[in-house]
Amino acid sequence: MAQIALTVFALPATCAAQAQGVQYTVDIQAPGRLDDLLETNLDLVRWRGNPRLDQDQLLRLVKDAPEQARTLVATEGYYSPKISSGLDTSTPVQVARVIVDPGEPVLVGDLDLVLRGFEPLDPSAKRIDAATLRNNWTLGVGSRFRTTDWEAAKRNLLRQVMQTRYPRAQLAESRAVVDPDARRAMLYVAVDSGPEVRYEGLRIEGLSRYPSHIVTNLNLIKPGDEYSEAAMQALQARLQDTGYFSSVEVGVDMSAALEENIDQLQDEQQGAPRAAQQNPTLLPLLVRVTENKQRNASVGLGYSTNTGARAQVNYDDLNVRGLRMKSNVIAESKRQEARADFYVPTSASGYNDSFGAGFERTDLRGEITRVATAAVRRAWGTPLMERSLTLEYLSEQRDIDNIPTTKSKSVPLTYSITKRAVDNLVLPTRGYVANVQLGGALLPVWTDERFIRASARVAYYRPLTVATSLILRAEAGILASKEKEGVPGTFLFRAGGDQSVRGYPYQSLGIQEGNAIVGGRYMLTGSAEYQYWFKPPWGVAVFVDAGNAGDKFGDLKPAYGVGVGARWRSPVGPINVDLAYGEAINKARLHFSVGFTF
């Protein structure tokens, strides 16, 4: 076996024994992470402080240390180390010293990947692509051969083939042939597909309070469909989002498969050859749920740099004559709201219908509005492509000092579509999210002024390097009507605030009317933000925002905001704290926000 006589010294890992018996310290000299590996696993270290350890036993531990260390460093890819050990008794406390020169690591030379089975029973079905599996193999040719990486790569390979059609696939054989002299490891992995699996039907466990169609209407998996882990995860997510369940598990019932395995083993023990699979194995789709309590009440306190301090009371009832009710009362410094909505369980066609009513009072920039609403809504699609159609009735009252009170009513119909093409729906780092809304009140029914309204908002995320990223935002809105008076202020546009133009108070960019700022017919904003993640999930950002709102497109002179911020990628979404300077008002403002608005 080739050895390299190079001695590498590192900082000693020294710790004195604290118990009676033979007292000694351990000095391990090994580069990099090998120091910690040996410190954690050598018997010589673990026996320190044992009161029953005598001098002879200590000498034996020192003698055995090189062989133990050789085995340990091999797990990190070093198969030709030079290791020595000794006991220094010249000091008051003996020092057991282990010196490791790991030499050059063993690298992966090649991978021989063999797939056994994996012939779909349906000739038109897509086959498992061995080339794709090889390209996705995580322990690539030329990388250091570490035991943990080798095991992880096999688990990852098996995980890939089990996700679709073959959930009972298993590793039939695997071996790594290491040549220490050539410093090469030749890998061999054979995977057996096992039987092809299809769904037999649906079985639900745990339902007692709510009707079964809450589950069946959301299930897009049909009897005879190929096994798909992605399809089951999607069903689990849809069920979890309903709010009816505290926990949801979606899988297949493997009890029938276990019985089949037992019968097959008995036949093979009796000498019967294994029969080729002629038909797919049918397994029931199993949904296990834990139901939430029917009624739930909660109280919350909070603060927003947009609308001030907040107190909130929520009351939900999951079964009001078969409907789910959500209601809340919110009291903020600048906004108060009471609302109740009723949700019909998702239909077999995938529609989510709801209706509700509410009242909201706001006091923003010198304008006080009181709005009563009643609405019906239909939503459909997926989190990646979400659509909705809303018909509502609004009655609004506006008060501005020294200006007579105005009232308006309207019955608008609004279509909304949201497209999400990001790598993570909660913490996006790559891709884009876009929302477009088009609506209006076109009929003179309970409507003071007919109008058409359109708005669009997009956020684009792009990583620049491992530690830096760029976020671009843009928003635009336009309202067309014969007269502005009679259009509820809810449908006009203002800018400014945490998710708009930072450096300016919430909705402070708009039209001056008396001593108030009110909404305009047009709005256009944009933002560019550069983020640096110095210690993920912690980061900092610099940004520039610009935008304004007005009654004429030519009046949209941009108001600029520039600033710096702190970032934290929390489990519930990004948390942002920003200090922004508003150029138009010559003031700095602190902004705080959680998540993003799509």
mmCIF file of C-alpha atoms in Angstrom, residues 1-262:
data_model
loop_
_atom_site.group_PDB
_atom_site.id
_atom_site.type_symbol
_atom_site.label_atom_id
_atom_site.label_comp_id
_atom_site.label_asym_id
_atom_site.label_seq_id
_atom_site.Cartn_x
_atom_site.Cartn_y
_atom_site.Cartn_z
ATOM 1 C CA MET A 1 0.000 0.000 0.000
ATOM 2 C CA ALA A 2 1.418 3.386 -1.025
ATOM 3 C CA GLN A 3 1.959 5.934 1.715
ATOM 4 C CA ILE A 4 2.936 9.594 1.634
ATOM 5 C CA ALA A 5 5.325 10.637 4.408
ATOM 6 C CA LEU A 6 4.031 14.192 4.671
ATOM 7 C CA THR A 7 3.258 15.430 8.163
ATOM 8 C CA VAL A 8 0.424 17.954 8.462
ATOM 9 C CA PHE A 9 0.014 19.806 11.722
ATOM 10 C CA ALA A 10 -3.236 21.325 12.932
ATOM 11 C CA LEU A 11 -4.393 22.988 16.108
ATOM 12 C CA PRO A 12 -4.531 20.374 18.883
ATOM 13 C CA ALA A 13 -7.908 19.231 20.205
ATOM 14 C CA THR A 14 -7.094 18.951 23.905
ATOM 15 C CA CYS A 15 -9.324 18.207 26.847
ATOM 16 C CA ALA A 16 -8.248 17.116 30.327
ATOM 17 C CA ALA A 17 -9.821 14.189 32.095
ATOM 18 C CA GLN A 18 -11.928 15.213 35.045
ATOM 19 C CA ALA A 19 -12.432 11.908 36.838
ATOM 20 C CA GLN A 20 -10.199 9.738 39.020
ATOM 21 C CA GLY A 21 -8.109 6.962 37.492
ATOM 22 C CA VAL A 22 -5.448 7.436 34.857
ATOM 23 C CA GLN A 23 -5.459 11.068 33.852
ATOM 24 C CA TYR A 24 -4.440 12.076 30.340
ATOM 25 C CA THR A 25 -5.220 14.465 27.563
ATOM 26 C CA VAL A 26 -5.568 13.699 23.855
ATOM 27 C CA ASP A 27 -3.779 15.726 21.206
ATOM 28 C CA ILE A 28 -5.140 14.975 17.729
ATOM 29 C CA GLN A 29 -3.275 16.504 14.793
ATOM 30 C CA ALA A 30 -5.294 16.079 11.611
ATOM 31 C CA PRO A 31 -6.326 18.509 8.884
ATOM 32 C CA GLY A 32 -9.788 19.980 8.397
ATOM 33 C CA ARG A 33 -12.861 18.040 9.422
ATOM 34 C CA LEU A 34 -10.829 14.907 10.201
ATOM 35 C CA ASP A 35 -9.894 16.474 13.534
ATOM 36 C CA ASP A 36 -13.558 16.610 14.619
ATOM 37 C CA LEU A 37 -14.252 13.145 13.203
ATOM 38 C CA LEU A 38 -11.502 11.541 15.290
ATOM 39 C CA GLU A 39 -12.284 13.613 18.371
ATOM 40 C CA THR A 40 -15.850 12.323 18.273
ATOM 41 C CA ASN A 41 -15.226 8.636 17.518
ATOM 42 C CA LEU A 42 -11.845 7.419 18.832
ATOM 43 C CA ASP A 43 -12.011 5.104 21.856
ATOM 44 C CA LEU A 44 -8.966 6.939 23.180
ATOM 45 C CA VAL A 45 -11.124 10.066 23.516
ATOM 46 C CA ARG A 46 -14.284 8.359 24.749
ATOM 47 C CA TRP A 47 -12.496 6.613 27.643
ATOM 48 C CA ARG A 48 -11.080 9.821 29.120
ATOM 49 C CA GLY A 49 -12.254 10.321 32.676
ATOM 50 C CA ASN A 50 -13.296 6.694 33.222
ATOM 51 C CA PRO A 51 -12.293 5.914 36.836
ATOM 52 C CA ARG A 52 -11.690 2.223 36.000
ATOM 53 C CA LEU A 53 -9.133 2.890 33.265
ATOM 54 C CA ASP A 54 -5.605 1.781 34.287
ATOM 55 C CA GLN A 55 -2.223 2.413 32.657
ATOM 56 C CA ASP A 56 -2.135 -0.868 30.721
ATOM 57 C CA GLN A 57 -5.540 -0.193 29.238
ATOM 58 C CA LEU A 58 -4.421 3.302 28.268
ATOM 59 C CA LEU A 59 -1.374 1.897 26.464
ATOM 60 C CA ARG A 60 -3.616 -0.523 24.595
ATOM 61 C CA LEU A 61 -5.950 2.323 23.536
ATOM 62 C CA VAL A 62 -2.962 4.291 22.235
ATOM 63 C CA LYS A 63 -1.739 1.228 20.311
ATOM 64 C CA ASP A 64 -5.179 0.631 18.766
ATOM 65 C CA ALA A 65 -5.740 4.285 17.832
ATOM 66 C CA PRO A 66 -4.009 4.198 14.369
ATOM 67 C CA GLU A 67 -6.158 1.303 13.133
ATOM 68 C CA GLN A 68 -9.321 2.970 14.392
ATOM 69 C CA ALA A 69 -8.272 6.253 12.829
ATOM 70 C CA ARG A 70 -7.498 4.492 9.527
ATOM 71 C CA THR A 71 -11.037 3.123 9.410
ATOM 72 C CA LEU A 72 -12.538 6.492 10.258
ATOM 73 C CA VAL A 73 -10.586 8.567 7.718
ATOM 74 C CA ALA A 74 -11.477 6.002 5.038
ATOM 75 C CA THR A 75 -15.109 7.102 5.393
ATOM 76 C CA GLU A 76 -13.905 10.542 4.221
ATOM 77 C CA GLY A 77 -12.232 9.088 1.146
ATOM 78 C CA TYR A 78 -8.644 8.707 2.429
ATOM 79 C CA TYR A 79 -7.448 5.125 1.935
ATOM 80 C CA SER A 80 -3.656 5.644 2.110
ATOM 81 C CA PRO A 81 -3.106 7.607 5.311
ATOM 82 C CA LYS A 82 0.046 7.733 7.389
ATOM 83 C CA ILE A 83 -0.908 7.570 11.057
ATOM 84 C CA SER A 84 1.173 7.422 14.191
ATOM 85 C CA SER A 85 0.325 7.469 17.873
ATOM 86 C CA GLY A 86 2.217 7.668 21.134
ATOM 87 C CA LEU A 87 1.999 8.480 24.821
ATOM 88 C CA ASP A 88 4.049 11.333 26.274
ATOM 89 C CA THR A 89 4.655 10.688 30.002
ATOM 90 C CA SER A 90 7.149 13.509 30.539
ATOM 91 C CA THR A 91 4.473 15.977 31.593
ATOM 92 C CA PRO A 92 2.465 16.024 34.858
ATOM 93 C CA VAL A 93 -0.589 14.913 32.889
ATOM 94 C CA GLN A 94 0.126 12.286 30.235
ATOM 95 C CA VAL A 95 -0.576 13.271 26.619
ATOM 96 C CA ALA A 96 -1.872 10.678 24.149
ATOM 97 C CA ARG A 97 -0.951 12.006 20.720
ATOM 98 C CA VAL A 98 -2.381 10.922 17.364
ATOM 99 C CA ILE A 99 -0.889 12.394 14.174
ATOM 100 C CA VAL A 100 -2.668 11.848 10.856
ATOM 101 C CA ASP A 101 -1.397 12.591 7.364
ATOM 102 C CA PRO A 102 -4.404 11.519 5.250
ATOM 103 C CA GLY A 103 -2.605 11.565 1.918
ATOM 104 C CA GLU A 104 -4.499 12.062 -1.328
ATOM 105 C CA PRO A 105 -8.221 11.196 -1.389
ATOM 106 C CA VAL A 106 -9.804 8.471 -3.499
ATOM 107 C CA LEU A 107 -11.933 9.849 -6.336
ATOM 108 C CA VAL A 108 -14.897 8.304 -8.132
ATOM 109 C CA GLY A 109 -13.666 6.710 -11.346
ATOM 110 C CA ASP A 110 -16.899 5.519 -12.970
ATOM 111 C CA LEU A 111 -20.457 4.396 -12.294
ATOM 112 C CA ASP A 112 -22.030 1.242 -13.695
ATOM 113 C CA LEU A 113 -25.804 1.644 -13.319
ATOM 114 C CA VAL A 114 -28.006 -1.366 -14.100
ATOM 115 C CA LEU A 115 -31.821 -1.253 -14.188
ATOM 116 C CA ARG A 116 -33.626 -4.552 -13.769
ATOM 117 C CA GLY A 117 -37.244 -4.627 -14.827
ATOM 118 C CA PHE A 118 -38.698 -1.181 -15.444
ATOM 119 C CA GLU A 119 -40.549 -2.405 -18.548
ATOM 120 C CA PRO A 120 -43.973 -0.691 -18.479
ATOM 121 C CA LEU A 121 -46.943 -2.966 -19.038
ATOM 122 C CA ASP A 122 -48.441 -0.301 -21.290
ATOM 123 C CA PRO A 123 -46.221 -0.126 -24.412
ATOM 124 C CA SER A 124 -47.128 3.539 -24.899
ATOM 125 C CA ALA A 125 -46.077 4.534 -21.375
ATOM 126 C CA LYS A 126 -42.910 6.564 -20.888
ATOM 127 C CA ARG A 127 -39.948 4.431 -19.812
ATOM 128 C CA ILE A 128 -37.528 5.179 -17.014
ATOM 129 C CA ASP A 129 -34.534 6.914 -18.625
ATOM 130 C CA ALA A 130 -31.264 5.430 -17.376
ATOM 131 C CA ALA A 131 -29.289 8.338 -18.865
ATOM 132 C CA THR A 132 -31.324 10.828 -16.840
ATOM 133 C CA LEU A 133 -30.789 8.815 -13.663
ATOM 134 C CA ARG A 134 -27.075 8.732 -14.338
ATOM 135 C CA ASN A 135 -26.971 12.498 -14.941
ATOM 136 C CA ASN A 136 -28.812 13.041 -11.647
ATOM 137 C CA TRP A 137 -26.427 10.768 -9.731
ATOM 138 C CA THR A 138 -25.114 12.974 -6.924
ATOM 139 C CA LEU A 139 -21.708 11.291 -6.400
ATOM 140 C CA GLY A 140 -20.250 12.315 -9.742
ATOM 141 C CA VAL A 141 -17.137 11.052 -11.492
ATOM 142 C CA GLY A 142 -14.098 12.900 -10.131
ATOM 143 C CA SER A 143 -15.654 13.727 -6.757
ATOM 144 C CA ARG A 144 -14.162 12.531 -3.474
ATOM 145 C CA PHE A 145 -15.490 9.114 -2.462
ATOM 146 C CA ARG A 146 -17.011 9.629 0.977
ATOM 147 C CA THR A 147 -19.112 6.905 2.609
ATOM 148 C CA THR A 148 -21.907 9.288 3.590
ATOM 149 C CA ASP A 149 -22.075 10.658 0.027
ATOM 150 C CA TRP A 150 -22.135 7.117 -1.387
ATOM 151 C CA GLU A 151 -25.075 6.139 0.811
ATOM 152 C CA ALA A 152 -26.894 9.404 0.105
ATOM 153 C CA ALA A 153 -26.454 8.965 -3.649
ATOM 154 C CA LYS A 154 -27.990 5.475 -3.511
ATOM 155 C CA ARG A 155 -30.931 6.730 -1.455
ATOM 156 C CA ASN A 156 -31.473 9.589 -3.888
ATOM 157 C CA LEU A 157 -31.383 7.218 -6.877
ATOM 158 C CA LEU A 158 -33.904 4.896 -5.288
ATOM 159 C CA ARG A 159 -36.084 7.860 -4.365
ATOM 160 C CA GLN A 160 -36.214 8.961 -8.008
ATOM 161 C CA VAL A 161 -37.351 5.618 -9.404
ATOM 162 C CA MET A 162 -39.924 5.112 -6.639
ATOM 163 C CA GLN A 163 -41.759 8.371 -7.338
ATOM 164 C CA THR A 164 -43.670 7.100 -10.357
ATOM 165 C CA ARG A 165 -45.082 3.668 -11.220
ATOM 166 C CA TYR A 166 -42.595 1.618 -9.120
ATOM 167 C CA PRO A 167 -42.990 2.454 -5.397
ATOM 168 C CA ARG A 168 -41.660 -0.991 -4.452
ATOM 169 C CA ALA A 169 -38.343 -0.633 -6.262
ATOM 170 C CA GLN A 170 -35.270 -1.608 -4.262
ATOM 171 C CA LEU A 171 -31.500 -1.768 -4.495
ATOM 172 C CA ALA A 172 -30.685 -5.269 -5.696
ATOM 173 C CA GLU A 173 -26.919 -4.867 -5.446
ATOM 174 C CA SER A 174 -24.341 -2.163 -4.833
ATOM 175 C CA ARG A 175 -20.593 -2.184 -4.404
ATOM 176 C CA ALA A 176 -17.652 0.183 -4.485
ATOM 177 C CA VAL A 177 -14.298 -1.265 -5.553
ATOM 178 C CA VAL A 178 -11.539 0.990 -4.213
ATOM 179 C CA ASP A 179 -7.996 0.970 -5.612
ATOM 180 C CA PRO A 180 -5.896 2.921 -3.051
ATOM 181 C CA ASP A 181 -2.809 2.967 -5.283
ATOM 182 C CA ALA A 182 -4.688 4.450 -8.242
ATOM 183 C CA ARG A 183 -6.880 6.476 -5.874
ATOM 184 C CA ARG A 184 -9.983 5.436 -7.785
ATOM 185 C CA ALA A 185 -13.353 3.983 -6.715
ATOM 186 C CA MET A 186 -15.381 2.064 -9.316
ATOM 187 C CA LEU A 187 -19.086 2.051 -8.413
ATOM 188 C CA TYR A 188 -21.730 -0.531 -9.319
ATOM 189 C CA VAL A 189 -25.428 -0.109 -8.548
ATOM 190 C CA ALA A 190 -28.276 -2.402 -9.651
ATOM 191 C CA VAL A 191 -31.892 -1.409 -9.062
ATOM 192 C CA ASP A 192 -34.851 -3.783 -9.304
ATOM 193 C CA SER A 193 -38.126 -2.148 -10.286
ATOM 194 C CA GLY A 194 -40.450 -4.507 -8.441
ATOM 195 C CA PRO A 195 -44.038 -4.729 -9.697
ATOM 196 C CA GLU A 196 -45.752 -1.865 -11.488
ATOM 197 C CA VAL A 197 -48.401 -0.310 -9.234
ATOM 198 C CA ARG A 198 -51.706 1.320 -10.117
ATOM 199 C CA TYR A 199 -54.475 2.729 -7.949
ATOM 200 C CA GLU A 200 -57.405 0.474 -7.163
ATOM 201 C CA GLY A 201 -59.743 2.967 -5.491
ATOM 202 C CA LEU A 202 -60.053 5.465 -2.657
ATOM 203 C CA ARG A 203 -60.321 4.673 1.053
ATOM 204 C CA ILE A 204 -60.797 7.430 3.649
ATOM 205 C CA GLU A 205 -60.014 7.070 7.347
ATOM 206 C CA GLY A 206 -60.706 9.568 10.115
ATOM 207 C CA LEU A 207 -63.873 11.280 8.843
ATOM 208 C CA SER A 208 -66.698 11.597 11.332
ATOM 209 C CA ARG A 209 -67.751 15.239 11.530
ATOM 210 C CA TYR A 210 -67.549 16.317 7.891
ATOM 211 C CA PRO A 211 -68.979 14.759 4.683
ATOM 212 C CA SER A 212 -66.815 12.536 2.481
ATOM 213 C CA HIS A 213 -67.290 14.703 -0.619
ATOM 214 C CA ILE A 214 -64.879 17.219 0.932
ATOM 215 C CA VAL A 215 -62.197 14.620 0.098
ATOM 216 C CA THR A 216 -63.659 12.974 -3.021
ATOM 217 C CA ASN A 217 -64.305 16.265 -4.825
ATOM 218 C CA LEU A 218 -60.633 17.206 -4.486
ATOM 219 C CA ASN A 219 -59.317 13.814 -5.584
ATOM 220 C CA LEU A 220 -58.122 13.861 -9.193
ATOM 221 C CA ILE A 221 -56.630 10.343 -8.963
ATOM 222 C CA LYS A 222 -58.793 7.761 -10.719
ATOM 223 C CA PRO A 223 -58.836 3.951 -10.378
ATOM 224 C CA GLY A 224 -56.345 2.505 -12.852
ATOM 225 C CA ASP A 225 -54.036 5.539 -12.828
ATOM 226 C CA GLU A 226 -50.320 4.855 -12.471
ATOM 227 C CA TYR A 227 -48.822 5.340 -9.029
ATOM 228 C CA SER A 228 -47.528 8.915 -8.715
ATOM 229 C CA GLU A 229 -46.014 10.429 -5.613
ATOM 230 C CA ALA A 230 -46.478 13.938 -7.063
ATOM 231 C CA ALA A 231 -50.218 13.349 -7.547
ATOM 232 C CA MET A 232 -50.580 12.189 -3.941
ATOM 233 C CA GLN A 233 -48.630 15.172 -2.607
ATOM 234 C CA ALA A 234 -50.879 17.515 -4.619
ATOM 235 C CA LEU A 235 -53.994 15.865 -3.157
ATOM 236 C CA GLN A 236 -52.543 16.132 0.340
ATOM 237 C CA ALA A 237 -51.833 19.845 -0.148
ATOM 238 C CA ARG A 238 -55.351 20.504 -1.462
ATOM 239 C CA LEU A 239 -56.923 18.730 1.506
ATOM 240 C CA GLN A 240 -54.693 20.540 3.989
ATOM 241 C CA ASP A 241 -55.642 23.899 2.470
ATOM 242 C CA THR A 242 -59.359 23.323 3.046
ATOM 243 C CA GLY A 243 -58.997 24.067 6.772
ATOM 244 C CA TYR A 244 -61.133 21.056 7.728
ATOM 245 C CA PHE A 245 -58.176 18.951 8.863
ATOM 246 C CA SER A 246 -55.331 19.400 11.319
ATOM 247 C CA SER A 247 -53.336 16.656 9.593
ATOM 248 C CA VAL A 248 -53.573 14.796 6.294
ATOM 249 C CA GLU A 249 -51.671 11.708 5.101
ATOM 250 C CA VAL A 250 -52.039 10.419 1.549
ATOM 251 C CA GLY A 251 -50.455 7.145 0.432
ATOM 252 C CA VAL A 252 -51.225 3.639 -0.758
ATOM 253 C CA ASP A 253 -52.310 0.719 1.406
ATOM 254 C CA MET A 254 -49.340 -1.659 1.352
ATOM 255 C CA SER A 255 -51.013 -4.443 3.384
ATOM 256 C CA ALA A 256 -52.105 -6.307 0.238
ATOM 257 C CA ALA A 257 -48.594 -5.983 -1.199
ATOM 258 C CA LEU A 258 -47.078 -7.457 1.986
ATOM 259 C CA GLU A 259 -49.352 -10.485 1.748
ATOM 260 C CA GLU A 260 -48.309 -10.902 -1.885
ATOM 261 C CA ASN A 261 -44.633 -10.781 -0.884
ATOM 262 C CA ILE A 262 -45.177 -13.482 1.759
#
